[in-house]
Short mmCIF file of C-alpha atoms and ligand atoms in Angstrom, two decimals:
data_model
loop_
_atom_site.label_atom_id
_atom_site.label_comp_id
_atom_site.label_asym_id
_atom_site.label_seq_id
_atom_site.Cartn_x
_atom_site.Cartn_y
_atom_site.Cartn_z
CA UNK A 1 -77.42 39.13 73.05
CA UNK A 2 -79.75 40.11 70.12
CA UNK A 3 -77.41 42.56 69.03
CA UNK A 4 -74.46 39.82 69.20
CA UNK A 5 -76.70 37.53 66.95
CA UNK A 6 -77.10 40.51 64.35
CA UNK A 7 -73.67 41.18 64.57
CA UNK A 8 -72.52 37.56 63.52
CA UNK A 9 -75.62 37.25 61.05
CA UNK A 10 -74.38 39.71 59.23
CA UNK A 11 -70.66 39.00 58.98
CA UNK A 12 -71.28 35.20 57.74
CA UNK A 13 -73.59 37.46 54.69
CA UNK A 14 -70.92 39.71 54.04
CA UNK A 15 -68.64 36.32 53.68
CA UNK A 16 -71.44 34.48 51.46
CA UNK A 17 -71.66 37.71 49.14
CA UNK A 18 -67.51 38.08 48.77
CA UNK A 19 -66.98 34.40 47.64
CA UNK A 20 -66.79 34.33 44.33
CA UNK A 21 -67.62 30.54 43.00
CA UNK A 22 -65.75 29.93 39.35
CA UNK A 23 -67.91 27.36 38.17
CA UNK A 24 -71.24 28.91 39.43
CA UNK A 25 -70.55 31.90 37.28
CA UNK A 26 -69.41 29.55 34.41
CA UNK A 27 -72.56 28.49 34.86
CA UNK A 28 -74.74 31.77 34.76
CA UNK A 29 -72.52 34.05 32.42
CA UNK A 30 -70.20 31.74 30.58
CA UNK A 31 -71.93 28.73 29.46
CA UNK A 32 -74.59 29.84 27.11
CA UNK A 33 -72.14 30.79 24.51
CA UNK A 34 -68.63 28.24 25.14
CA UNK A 35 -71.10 25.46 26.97
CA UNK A 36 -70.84 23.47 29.77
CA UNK A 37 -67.68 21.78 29.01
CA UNK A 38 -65.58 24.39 27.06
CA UNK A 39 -66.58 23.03 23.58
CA UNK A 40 -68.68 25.91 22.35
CA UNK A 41 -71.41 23.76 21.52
CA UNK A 42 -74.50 25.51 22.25
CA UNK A 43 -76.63 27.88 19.76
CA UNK A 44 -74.73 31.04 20.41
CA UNK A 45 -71.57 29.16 19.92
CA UNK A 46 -72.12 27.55 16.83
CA UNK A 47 -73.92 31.24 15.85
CA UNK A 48 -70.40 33.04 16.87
CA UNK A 49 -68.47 30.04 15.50
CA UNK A 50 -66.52 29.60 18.92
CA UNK A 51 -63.54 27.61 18.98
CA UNK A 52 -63.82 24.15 21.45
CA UNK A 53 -61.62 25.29 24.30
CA UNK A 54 -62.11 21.90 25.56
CA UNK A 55 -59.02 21.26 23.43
CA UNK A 56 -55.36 22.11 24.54
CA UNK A 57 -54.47 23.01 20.94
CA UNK A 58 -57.03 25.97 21.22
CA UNK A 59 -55.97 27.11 24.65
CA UNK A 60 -52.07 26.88 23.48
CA UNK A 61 -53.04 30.13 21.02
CA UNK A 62 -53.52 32.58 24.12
CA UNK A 63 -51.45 33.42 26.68
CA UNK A 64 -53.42 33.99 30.90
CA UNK A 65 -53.01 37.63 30.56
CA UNK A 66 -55.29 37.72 26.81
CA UNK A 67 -57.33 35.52 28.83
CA UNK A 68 -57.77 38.08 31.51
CA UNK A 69 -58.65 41.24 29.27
CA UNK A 70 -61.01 38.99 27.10
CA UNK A 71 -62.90 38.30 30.16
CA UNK A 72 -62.26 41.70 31.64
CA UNK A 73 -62.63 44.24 28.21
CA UNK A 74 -64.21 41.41 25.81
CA UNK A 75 -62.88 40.91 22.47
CA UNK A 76 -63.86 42.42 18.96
CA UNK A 77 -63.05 41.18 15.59
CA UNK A 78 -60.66 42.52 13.54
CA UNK A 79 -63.40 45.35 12.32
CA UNK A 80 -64.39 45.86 16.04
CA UNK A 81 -67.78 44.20 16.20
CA UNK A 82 -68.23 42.99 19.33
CA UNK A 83 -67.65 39.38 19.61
CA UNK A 84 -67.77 38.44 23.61
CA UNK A 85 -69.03 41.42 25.57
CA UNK A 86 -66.89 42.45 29.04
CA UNK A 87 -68.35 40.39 31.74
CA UNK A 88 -68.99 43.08 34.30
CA UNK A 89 -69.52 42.53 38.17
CA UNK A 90 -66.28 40.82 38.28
CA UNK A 91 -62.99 42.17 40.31
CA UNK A 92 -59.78 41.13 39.23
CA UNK A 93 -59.38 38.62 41.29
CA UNK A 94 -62.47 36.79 40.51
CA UNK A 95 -61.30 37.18 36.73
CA UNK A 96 -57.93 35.50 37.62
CA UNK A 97 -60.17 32.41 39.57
CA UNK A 98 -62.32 32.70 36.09
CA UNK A 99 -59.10 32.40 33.30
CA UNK A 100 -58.16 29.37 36.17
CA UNK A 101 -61.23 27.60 35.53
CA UNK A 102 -61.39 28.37 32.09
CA UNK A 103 -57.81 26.68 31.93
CA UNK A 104 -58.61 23.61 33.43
CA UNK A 105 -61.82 22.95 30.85
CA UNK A 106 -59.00 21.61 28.12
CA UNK A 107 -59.23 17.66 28.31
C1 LIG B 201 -71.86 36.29 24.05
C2 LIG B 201 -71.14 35.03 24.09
C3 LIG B 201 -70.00 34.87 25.09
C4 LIG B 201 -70.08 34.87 26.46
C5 LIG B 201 -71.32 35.07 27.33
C6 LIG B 201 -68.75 34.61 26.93
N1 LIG B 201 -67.88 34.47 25.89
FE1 LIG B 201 -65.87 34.10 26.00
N2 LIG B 201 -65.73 34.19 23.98
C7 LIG B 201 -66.78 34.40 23.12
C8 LIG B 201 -66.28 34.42 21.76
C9 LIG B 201 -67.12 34.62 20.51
C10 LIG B 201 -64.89 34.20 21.84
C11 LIG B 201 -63.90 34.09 20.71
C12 LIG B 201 -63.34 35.43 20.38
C13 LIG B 201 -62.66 35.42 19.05
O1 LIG B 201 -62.68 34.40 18.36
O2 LIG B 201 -62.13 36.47 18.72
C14 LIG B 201 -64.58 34.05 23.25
C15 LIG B 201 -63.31 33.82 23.74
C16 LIG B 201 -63.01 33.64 25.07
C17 LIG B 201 -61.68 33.39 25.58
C18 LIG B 201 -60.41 33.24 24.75
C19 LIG B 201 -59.76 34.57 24.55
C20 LIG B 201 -58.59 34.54 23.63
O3 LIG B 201 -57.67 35.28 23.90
O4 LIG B 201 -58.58 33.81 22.62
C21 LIG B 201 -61.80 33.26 26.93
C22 LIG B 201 -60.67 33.00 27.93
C23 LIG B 201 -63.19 33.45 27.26
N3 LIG B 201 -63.91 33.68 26.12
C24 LIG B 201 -63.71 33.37 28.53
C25 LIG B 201 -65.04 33.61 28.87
C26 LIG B 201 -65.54 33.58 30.22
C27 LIG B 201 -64.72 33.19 31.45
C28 LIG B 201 -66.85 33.92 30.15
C29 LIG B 201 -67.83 34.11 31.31
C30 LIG B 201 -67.38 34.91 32.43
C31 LIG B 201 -67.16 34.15 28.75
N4 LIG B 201 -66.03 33.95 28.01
C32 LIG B 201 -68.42 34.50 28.27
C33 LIG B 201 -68.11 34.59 23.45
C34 LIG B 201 -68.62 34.63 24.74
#
């Protein structure tokens, strides 16, 4: 009976830690630099001069897949300074859920 109760305790945490939430990793990882809403407006944004992907005229200019490795490999400038850092800790599959959410910020 005990061991039952272990058994199902720990299946329901191996559920809770696989579920990857979009929006509650906006919130810890994302949002300090492109803000809450997609606009870019926080300190680090304005410091890194990111565009407000809020608009649909800004997420027109790249394609799901630059998306992806801008999430997954982070992107440089054009003399390779890093500009947005790989987020790490994410599969591919949460990446896909994150370039999902990050599509439906645009108004
Ligand atoms: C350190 C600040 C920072 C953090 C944290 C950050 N980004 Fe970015 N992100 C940037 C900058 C800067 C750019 C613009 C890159 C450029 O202009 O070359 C960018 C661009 C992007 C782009 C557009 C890529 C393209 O092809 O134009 C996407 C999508 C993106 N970020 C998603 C995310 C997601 C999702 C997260 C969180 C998991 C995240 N970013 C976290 C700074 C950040």
């Amino acid at each position: 009976m005990k061991r039952a109760f272990l058994l199902a305790a720990l299946s329901s945490l191996a559920v809770t830690a696989y579920a990857f939430d979009p929006a509650a990793a906006w919130t810890d990882q994302c949002a300090k630099c492109h803000g809450k809403t997609g606009a870019g407006d926080t300190k680090m944004g304005k410091k890194l001069s990111i565009k407000d992907y809020s608009l649909t005229a800004e997420q027109a200019k790249f394609t799901d897949e630059e998306a992806f490795k801008a999430i997954k490999l982070g992107r440089t400038d054009a003399s390779g300074k890093v500009r947005m850092k790989a987020i790490e800790g994410l599969t591919d599959a949460d990446i896909k859920a994150m370039v999902a959410y990050f599509r439906g910020l645009k108004k």
